[in-house]
């Protein structure tokens, strides 16, 4: 679990996103314990309070839960919840602007689909939808 943090967004948000990504990619599975705040902070040389803020963000979303005296764990249904959140973000951040630009360019639905298929044909990964 090596992450790259930068100055583009608040660090606590990047911590939350890193854990969320690990959940989405099944690096950390539902029911499994996440690293402690201090372990995470020490490993990544981040202030423990910043890490705690990122973890608490996920607790507030119902992605993680605390077991008193034991640690933090991934909640049941967390992966599905995160995927749904990402789908909504994908829609608003990418699909809506794409459709608006397509309308400006007078692209038909068929033309848009052809462009999407053409882009996907250049993708060599096995991870298609």
CSV table of N, CA and C in Angstrom, one decimal:
chain,number,residue,atom,x,y,z
A,1,UNK,N,0.8,-1.2,0.0
A,1,UNK,CA,0.0,0.0,0.0
A,1,UNK,C,0.9,1.2,0.0
A,2,UNK,N,1.5,1.5,-1.1
A,2,UNK,CA,2.3,2.7,-1.3
A,2,UNK,C,1.5,3.7,-2.1
A,3,UNK,N,1.3,4.9,-1.5
A,3,UNK,CA,0.5,6.0,-2.1
A,3,UNK,C,1.4,7.1,-2.4
A,4,UNK,N,1.0,7.9,-3.4
A,4,UNK,CA,1.7,9.1,-3.7
A,4,UNK,C,0.8,10.3,-3.4
A,5,UNK,N,1.2,11.1,-2.5
A,5,UNK,CA,0.5,12.3,-2.0
A,5,UNK,C,1.1,13.5,-2.6
A,6,UNK,N,0.2,14.5,-2.9
A,6,UNK,CA,0.7,15.7,-3.5
A,6,UNK,C,0.0,16.9,-2.8
A,7,UNK,N,0.3,18.1,-3.4
A,7,UNK,CA,-0.3,19.3,-2.8
A,7,UNK,C,-1.6,19.8,-3.5
A,8,UNK,N,-2.1,18.9,-4.4
A,8,UNK,CA,-3.3,19.3,-5.2
A,8,UNK,C,-4.6,19.4,-4.5
A,9,UNK,N,-4.7,18.6,-3.4
A,9,UNK,CA,-5.9,18.6,-2.6
A,9,UNK,C,-5.5,18.4,-1.1
A,10,UNK,N,-6.4,18.6,-0.2
A,10,UNK,CA,-6.0,18.4,1.2
A,10,UNK,C,-5.6,17.0,1.5
A,11,UNK,N,-4.5,16.8,2.3
A,11,UNK,CA,-3.9,15.5,2.5
A,11,UNK,C,-4.9,14.5,3.1
A,12,UNK,N,-5.7,15.0,4.1
A,12,UNK,CA,-6.7,14.1,4.7
A,12,UNK,C,-7.6,13.4,3.7
A,13,UNK,N,-8.0,14.2,2.6
A,13,UNK,CA,-8.9,13.7,1.6
A,13,UNK,C,-8.1,12.7,0.7
A,14,UNK,N,-6.8,12.9,0.5
A,14,UNK,CA,-6.0,12.0,-0.3
A,14,UNK,C,-5.8,10.7,0.5
A,15,UNK,N,-5.7,10.8,1.8
A,15,UNK,CA,-5.7,9.6,2.7
A,15,UNK,C,-7.0,8.8,2.5
A,16,UNK,N,-8.1,9.5,2.7
A,16,UNK,CA,-9.4,8.8,2.5
A,16,UNK,C,-9.5,8.2,1.1
A,17,UNK,N,-9.1,8.9,0.1
A,17,UNK,CA,-9.2,8.4,-1.2
A,17,UNK,C,-8.3,7.1,-1.4
A,18,UNK,N,-7.1,7.2,-0.8
A,18,UNK,CA,-6.2,6.0,-1.0
A,18,UNK,C,-6.8,4.8,-0.3
A,19,UNK,N,-7.4,4.9,0.8
A,19,UNK,CA,-8.1,3.7,1.5
A,19,UNK,C,-9.3,3.3,0.7
A,20,UNK,N,-10.1,4.3,0.2
A,20,UNK,CA,-11.2,4.0,-0.7
A,20,UNK,C,-10.8,3.2,-1.9
A,21,UNK,N,-9.7,3.6,-2.6
A,21,UNK,CA,-9.2,3.0,-3.8
A,21,UNK,C,-8.8,1.5,-3.4
A,22,UNK,N,-8.2,1.3,-2.3
A,22,UNK,CA,-7.8,0.0,-1.9
A,22,UNK,C,-9.0,-0.9,-1.7
A,23,UNK,N,-10.1,-0.3,-1.2
A,23,UNK,CA,-11.4,-1.1,-1.0
A,23,UNK,C,-12.0,-1.4,-2.3
A,24,UNK,N,-12.0,-0.4,-3.2
A,24,UNK,CA,-12.6,-0.6,-4.6
A,24,UNK,C,-11.8,-1.7,-5.3
A,25,UNK,N,-10.5,-1.7,-5.2
A,25,UNK,CA,-9.7,-2.7,-5.9
A,25,UNK,C,-9.4,-4.0,-5.1
A,26,UNK,N,-10.2,-4.2,-4.0
A,26,UNK,CA,-10.1,-5.4,-3.2
A,26,UNK,C,-8.8,-5.6,-2.6
A,27,UNK,N,-8.0,-4.6,-2.4
A,27,UNK,CA,-6.7,-4.7,-1.7
A,27,UNK,C,-7.1,-4.9,-0.2
A,28,UNK,N,-8.1,-4.2,0.2
A,28,UNK,CA,-8.6,-4.3,1.6
A,28,UNK,C,-10.1,-4.7,1.4
A,29,UNK,N,-10.5,-5.8,1.9
A,29,UNK,CA,-11.8,-6.4,1.7
A,29,UNK,C,-12.7,-6.0,2.8
A,30,UNK,N,-14.0,-6.1,2.5
A,30,UNK,CA,-15.0,-5.8,3.5
A,30,UNK,C,-14.8,-6.7,4.7
A,31,UNK,N,-14.9,-6.2,5.9
A,31,UNK,CA,-14.7,-6.9,7.1
A,31,UNK,C,-13.2,-6.9,7.6
A,32,UNK,N,-12.3,-6.6,6.7
A,32,UNK,CA,-10.9,-6.6,7.1
A,32,UNK,C,-10.5,-5.3,7.8
A,33,UNK,N,-9.5,-5.4,8.6
A,33,UNK,CA,-9.0,-4.3,9.4
A,33,UNK,C,-8.1,-3.4,8.5
A,34,UNK,N,-8.2,-2.1,8.6
A,34,UNK,CA,-7.3,-1.2,7.9
A,34,UNK,C,-6.1,-0.9,8.8
A,35,UNK,N,-5.0,-0.4,8.3
A,35,UNK,CA,-3.9,-0.1,9.1
A,35,UNK,C,-4.3,1.0,10.2
A,36,UNK,N,-3.7,0.9,11.3
A,36,UNK,CA,-4.0,1.9,12.4
A,36,UNK,C,-3.5,3.3,11.9
A,37,UNK,N,-4.1,4.3,12.5
A,37,UNK,CA,-3.7,5.7,12.2
A,37,UNK,C,-2.2,5.9,12.3
A,38,UNK,N,-1.7,5.4,13.4
A,38,UNK,CA,-0.3,5.5,13.7
A,38,UNK,C,0.6,4.7,12.7
A,39,UNK,N,0.2,3.5,12.4
A,39,UNK,CA,0.9,2.7,11.4
A,39,UNK,C,1.0,3.5,10.0
A,40,UNK,N,-0.2,3.9,9.6
A,40,UNK,CA,-0.3,4.6,8.3
A,40,UNK,C,0.5,5.9,8.3
A,41,UNK,N,0.4,6.6,9.4
A,41,UNK,CA,1.1,7.9,9.5
A,41,UNK,C,2.7,7.7,9.5
A,42,UNK,N,3.1,6.7,10.2
A,42,UNK,CA,4.5,6.4,10.3
A,42,UNK,C,5.1,5.9,9.0
A,43,UNK,N,4.3,5.0,8.3
A,43,UNK,CA,4.8,4.5,7.0
A,43,UNK,C,4.9,5.6,6.0
A,44,UNK,N,3.9,6.5,6.0
A,44,UNK,CA,3.9,7.5,4.9
A,44,UNK,C,4.4,8.9,5.4
A,45,UNK,N,4.9,8.9,6.6
A,45,UNK,CA,5.5,10.1,7.2
A,45,UNK,C,4.5,11.3,7.1
A,46,UNK,N,3.3,11.0,7.6
A,46,UNK,CA,2.3,12.0,7.7
A,46,UNK,C,1.9,12.2,9.1
A,47,UNK,N,1.4,13.4,9.4
A,47,UNK,CA,0.9,13.6,10.8
A,47,UNK,C,-0.3,12.7,11.1
A,48,UNK,N,-0.2,12.0,12.3
A,48,UNK,CA,-1.3,11.1,12.6
A,48,UNK,C,-2.7,11.8,12.7
A,49,UNK,N,-2.7,13.1,13.1
A,49,UNK,CA,-4.0,13.8,13.1
A,49,UNK,C,-4.6,13.9,11.7
A,50,UNK,N,-3.7,14.1,10.7
A,50,UNK,CA,-4.2,14.2,9.3
A,50,UNK,C,-4.8,12.9,8.9
A,51,UNK,N,-4.1,11.8,9.2
A,51,UNK,CA,-4.5,10.4,8.8
A,51,UNK,C,-5.9,10.2,9.5
A,52,UNK,N,-5.9,10.5,10.8
A,52,UNK,CA,-7.2,10.3,11.6
A,52,UNK,C,-8.3,11.0,10.9
A,53,UNK,N,-8.1,12.2,10.5
A,53,UNK,CA,-9.1,13.0,9.8
A,53,UNK,C,-9.6,12.3,8.6
A,54,UNK,N,-8.7,11.8,7.8
A,54,UNK,CA,-9.1,11.0,6.6
A,54,UNK,C,-9.9,9.8,6.9
A,55,UNK,N,-9.4,9.0,7.9
A,55,UNK,CA,-10.2,7.8,8.4
A,55,UNK,C,-11.6,8.2,8.9
A,56,UNK,N,-11.6,9.3,9.6
A,56,UNK,CA,-13.0,9.7,10.2
A,56,UNK,C,-13.9,10.1,9.1
A,57,UNK,N,-13.4,10.7,8.0
A,57,UNK,CA,-14.2,11.0,6.9
A,57,UNK,C,-14.9,9.7,6.3
A,58,UNK,N,-14.1,8.6,6.2
A,58,UNK,CA,-14.7,7.3,5.8
A,58,UNK,C,-15.6,6.7,6.8
A,59,UNK,N,-15.4,7.0,8.1
A,59,UNK,CA,-16.3,6.5,9.1
A,59,UNK,C,-17.6,7.2,9.0
A,60,UNK,N,-17.5,8.5,8.8
A,60,UNK,CA,-18.7,9.3,8.6
A,60,UNK,C,-19.6,8.9,7.4
A,61,UNK,N,-18.9,8.4,6.4
A,61,UNK,CA,-19.6,7.9,5.2
A,61,UNK,C,-20.1,6.5,5.3
A,62,UNK,N,-19.8,5.8,6.4
A,62,UNK,CA,-20.2,4.4,6.6
A,62,UNK,C,-19.3,3.4,5.9
A,63,UNK,N,-18.1,3.9,5.4
A,63,UNK,CA,-17.2,3.0,4.7
A,63,UNK,C,-16.4,2.2,5.7
A,64,UNK,N,-15.9,2.9,6.8
A,64,UNK,CA,-15.2,2.2,7.9
A,64,UNK,C,-16.0,2.3,9.1
A,65,UNK,N,-15.7,1.3,10.0
A,65,UNK,CA,-16.3,1.4,11.4
A,65,UNK,C,-15.2,1.0,12.4
A,66,UNK,N,-15.4,1.6,13.6
A,66,UNK,CA,-14.5,1.3,14.7
A,66,UNK,C,-15.0,0.2,15.6
A,67,UNK,N,-14.0,-0.6,16.0
A,67,UNK,CA,-14.2,-1.6,17.0
A,67,UNK,C,-13.4,-1.1,18.2
A,68,UNK,N,-14.1,-0.7,19.2
A,68,UNK,CA,-13.4,-0.1,20.4
A,68,UNK,C,-12.2,-1.0,20.9
A,69,UNK,N,-11.0,-0.4,21.0
A,69,UNK,CA,-9.9,-1.2,21.5
A,69,UNK,C,-9.2,-2.1,20.5
A,70,UNK,N,-9.8,-2.2,19.3
A,70,UNK,CA,-9.3,-3.1,18.3
A,70,UNK,C,-8.7,-2.4,17.0
A,71,UNK,N,-9.6,-1.5,16.5
A,71,UNK,CA,-9.1,-0.7,15.3
A,71,UNK,C,-10.3,-0.4,14.4
A,72,UNK,N,-9.9,-0.1,13.2
A,72,UNK,CA,-10.9,0.3,12.2
A,72,UNK,C,-11.0,-0.8,11.1
A,73,UNK,N,-12.3,-1.0,10.7
A,73,UNK,CA,-12.5,-2.1,9.7
A,73,UNK,C,-13.4,-1.6,8.6
A,74,UNK,N,-13.3,-2.3,7.5
A,74,UNK,CA,-14.2,-2.0,6.3
A,74,UNK,C,-15.6,-2.5,6.5
A,75,UNK,N,-16.5,-1.6,6.4
A,75,UNK,CA,-17.9,-2.0,6.6
A,75,UNK,C,-18.5,-2.9,5.5
A,76,UNK,N,-19.5,-3.6,5.8
A,76,UNK,CA,-20.2,-4.5,4.8
A,76,UNK,C,-20.9,-3.5,3.9
A,77,UNK,N,-20.7,-3.8,2.6
A,77,UNK,CA,-21.4,-3.0,1.5
A,77,UNK,C,-20.5,-1.7,1.2
A,78,UNK,N,-19.4,-1.6,1.8
A,78,UNK,CA,-18.5,-0.4,1.5
A,78,UNK,C,-18.1,-0.3,0.1
A,79,UNK,N,-17.7,-1.4,-0.5
A,79,UNK,CA,-17.2,-1.4,-1.9
A,79,UNK,C,-18.3,-1.0,-2.8
A,80,UNK,N,-19.5,-1.6,-2.7
A,80,UNK,CA,-20.6,-1.2,-3.5
A,80,UNK,C,-21.0,0.3,-3.4
A,81,UNK,N,-20.9,0.8,-2.1
A,81,UNK,CA,-21.2,2.2,-1.9
A,81,UNK,C,-20.2,3.1,-2.5
A,82,UNK,N,-18.9,2.7,-2.5
A,82,UNK,CA,-17.9,3.5,-3.1
A,82,UNK,C,-18.0,3.5,-4.6
A,83,UNK,N,-18.3,2.3,-5.2
A,83,UNK,CA,-18.5,2.2,-6.6
A,83,UNK,C,-19.6,3.1,-7.1
A,84,UNK,N,-20.7,3.1,-6.3
A,84,UNK,CA,-21.9,4.0,-6.7
A,84,UNK,C,-21.5,5.4,-6.6
A,85,UNK,N,-20.8,5.8,-5.6
A,85,UNK,CA,-20.3,7.2,-5.5
A,85,UNK,C,-19.4,7.6,-6.6
A,86,UNK,N,-18.5,6.7,-7.0
A,86,UNK,CA,-17.6,7.0,-8.1
A,86,UNK,C,-18.4,7.0,-9.4
A,87,UNK,N,-19.4,6.2,-9.6
A,87,UNK,CA,-20.2,6.3,-10.8
A,87,UNK,C,-20.9,7.6,-10.9
A,88,UNK,N,-21.5,8.1,-9.8
A,88,UNK,CA,-22.2,9.4,-9.8
A,88,UNK,C,-21.2,10.5,-10.1
A,89,UNK,N,-20.0,10.4,-9.6
A,89,UNK,CA,-19.0,11.4,-9.8
A,89,UNK,C,-18.5,11.4,-11.3
A,90,UNK,N,-18.4,10.2,-11.8
A,90,UNK,CA,-18.0,10.0,-13.2
A,90,UNK,C,-19.0,10.6,-14.1
A,91,UNK,N,-20.3,10.4,-13.8
A,91,UNK,CA,-21.4,10.9,-14.6
A,91,UNK,C,-21.3,12.5,-14.6
A,92,UNK,N,-21.2,13.1,-13.4
A,92,UNK,CA,-21.3,14.5,-13.3
A,92,UNK,C,-20.0,15.2,-13.8
A,93,UNK,N,-18.8,14.5,-13.6
A,93,UNK,CA,-17.5,15.1,-14.0
A,93,UNK,C,-17.2,14.9,-15.5
A,94,UNK,N,-17.7,13.7,-16.1
A,94,UNK,CA,-17.3,13.4,-17.4
A,94,UNK,C,-18.4,13.3,-18.4
A,95,UNK,N,-19.5,12.6,-18.0
A,95,UNK,CA,-20.6,12.4,-19.0
A,95,UNK,C,-21.3,13.6,-19.3
A,96,UNK,N,-21.7,14.4,-18.3
A,96,UNK,CA,-22.4,15.6,-18.5
A,96,UNK,C,-21.6,16.6,-19.4
A,97,UNK,N,-20.4,16.9,-19.1
A,97,UNK,CA,-19.6,17.7,-20.0
A,97,UNK,C,-19.5,17.2,-21.4
A,98,UNK,N,-19.3,15.9,-21.5
A,98,UNK,CA,-19.2,15.2,-22.8
A,98,UNK,C,-20.5,15.5,-23.6
A,99,UNK,N,-21.6,15.2,-23.0
A,99,UNK,CA,-22.9,15.4,-23.7
A,99,UNK,C,-23.1,16.9,-24.0
A,100,UNK,N,-22.7,17.8,-23.2
A,100,UNK,CA,-22.8,19.2,-23.5
A,100,UNK,C,-22.0,19.6,-24.7
A,101,UNK,N,-20.7,19.1,-24.7
A,101,UNK,CA,-19.8,19.4,-25.8
A,101,UNK,C,-20.4,18.7,-27.1
A,102,UNK,N,-20.9,17.5,-27.0
A,102,UNK,CA,-21.4,16.8,-28.2
A,102,UNK,C,-22.6,17.6,-28.7
A,103,UNK,N,-23.4,18.2,-27.9
A,103,UNK,CA,-24.5,19.0,-28.3
A,103,UNK,C,-24.0,20.2,-29.1
A,104,UNK,N,-23.0,20.8,-28.5
A,104,UNK,CA,-22.4,22.0,-29.2
A,104,UNK,C,-21.9,21.7,-30.6
A,105,UNK,N,-21.3,20.5,-30.7
A,105,UNK,CA,-20.7,20.0,-32.0
A,105,UNK,C,-21.7,19.4,-32.9
A,106,UNK,N,-23.0,19.3,-32.4
A,106,UNK,CA,-24.1,18.7,-33.2
A,106,UNK,C,-23.8,17.2,-33.5
A,107,UNK,N,-23.2,16.5,-32.5
A,107,UNK,CA,-22.9,15.1,-32.7
A,107,UNK,C,-24.2,14.3,-32.3
A,108,UNK,N,-24.5,13.3,-33.1
A,108,UNK,CA,-25.7,12.5,-32.8
A,108,UNK,C,-25.3,11.4,-31.8
A,109,UNK,N,-26.3,10.8,-31.2
A,109,UNK,CA,-26.0,9.7,-30.3
A,109,UNK,C,-25.1,8.6,-30.9
A,110,UNK,N,-25.4,8.3,-32.1
A,110,UNK,CA,-24.7,7.3,-32.9
A,110,UNK,C,-23.2,7.7,-33.1
A,111,UNK,N,-23.0,9.0,-33.4
A,111,UNK,CA,-21.6,9.5,-33.5
A,111,UNK,C,-20.9,9.4,-32.2
A,112,UNK,N,-21.5,9.7,-31.2
A,112,UNK,CA,-20.9,9.7,-29.8
A,112,UNK,C,-20.5,8.3,-29.5
A,113,UNK,N,-21.4,7.3,-29.7
A,113,UNK,CA,-21.1,5.9,-29.5
A,113,UNK,C,-20.0,5.4,-30.3
A,114,UNK,N,-19.9,5.8,-31.6
A,114,UNK,CA,-18.8,5.4,-32.5
A,114,UNK,C,-17.5,5.9,-32.0
A,115,UNK,N,-17.5,7.2,-31.5
A,115,UNK,CA,-16.3,7.7,-30.9
A,115,UNK,C,-15.8,7.0,-29.7
A,116,UNK,N,-16.8,6.7,-28.8
A,116,UNK,CA,-16.4,5.9,-27.6
A,116,UNK,C,-15.9,4.5,-28.0
A,117,UNK,N,-16.5,3.9,-28.9
A,117,UNK,CA,-16.1,2.5,-29.3
A,117,UNK,C,-14.7,2.6,-29.9
A,118,UNK,N,-14.4,3.6,-30.7
A,118,UNK,CA,-13.1,3.8,-31.3
A,118,UNK,C,-12.0,4.0,-30.3
A,119,UNK,N,-12.4,4.8,-29.2
A,119,UNK,CA,-11.4,5.0,-28.1
A,119,UNK,C,-11.2,3.7,-27.4
A,120,UNK,N,-12.2,2.9,-27.2
A,120,UNK,CA,-12.1,1.6,-26.5
A,120,UNK,C,-11.3,0.6,-27.2
A,121,UNK,N,-11.3,0.7,-28.6
A,121,UNK,CA,-10.6,-0.3,-29.4
A,121,UNK,C,-9.1,-0.1,-29.3
A,122,UNK,N,-8.7,1.0,-28.8
A,122,UNK,CA,-7.2,1.2,-28.7
A,122,UNK,C,-6.8,0.8,-27.3
A,123,UNK,N,-7.7,0.3,-26.4
A,123,UNK,CA,-7.4,-0.1,-25.1
A,123,UNK,C,-7.0,-1.5,-25.0
A,124,UNK,N,-5.8,-1.8,-24.6
A,124,UNK,CA,-5.3,-3.2,-24.6
A,124,UNK,C,-5.6,-3.9,-23.3
A,125,UNK,N,-6.2,-3.2,-22.3
A,125,UNK,CA,-6.4,-3.9,-21.0
A,125,UNK,C,-7.5,-4.9,-21.1
A,126,UNK,N,-7.5,-5.8,-20.1
A,126,UNK,CA,-8.6,-6.8,-20.0
A,126,UNK,C,-9.6,-6.3,-19.1
A,127,UNK,N,-9.6,-5.1,-18.6
A,127,UNK,CA,-10.5,-4.6,-17.6
A,127,UNK,C,-11.6,-3.7,-18.2
A,128,UNK,N,-12.4,-4.3,-19.1
A,128,UNK,CA,-13.5,-3.6,-19.7
A,128,UNK,C,-14.7,-3.7,-18.9
A,129,UNK,N,-15.7,-2.8,-19.1
A,129,UNK,CA,-16.9,-2.8,-18.3
A,129,UNK,C,-17.8,-3.9,-18.8
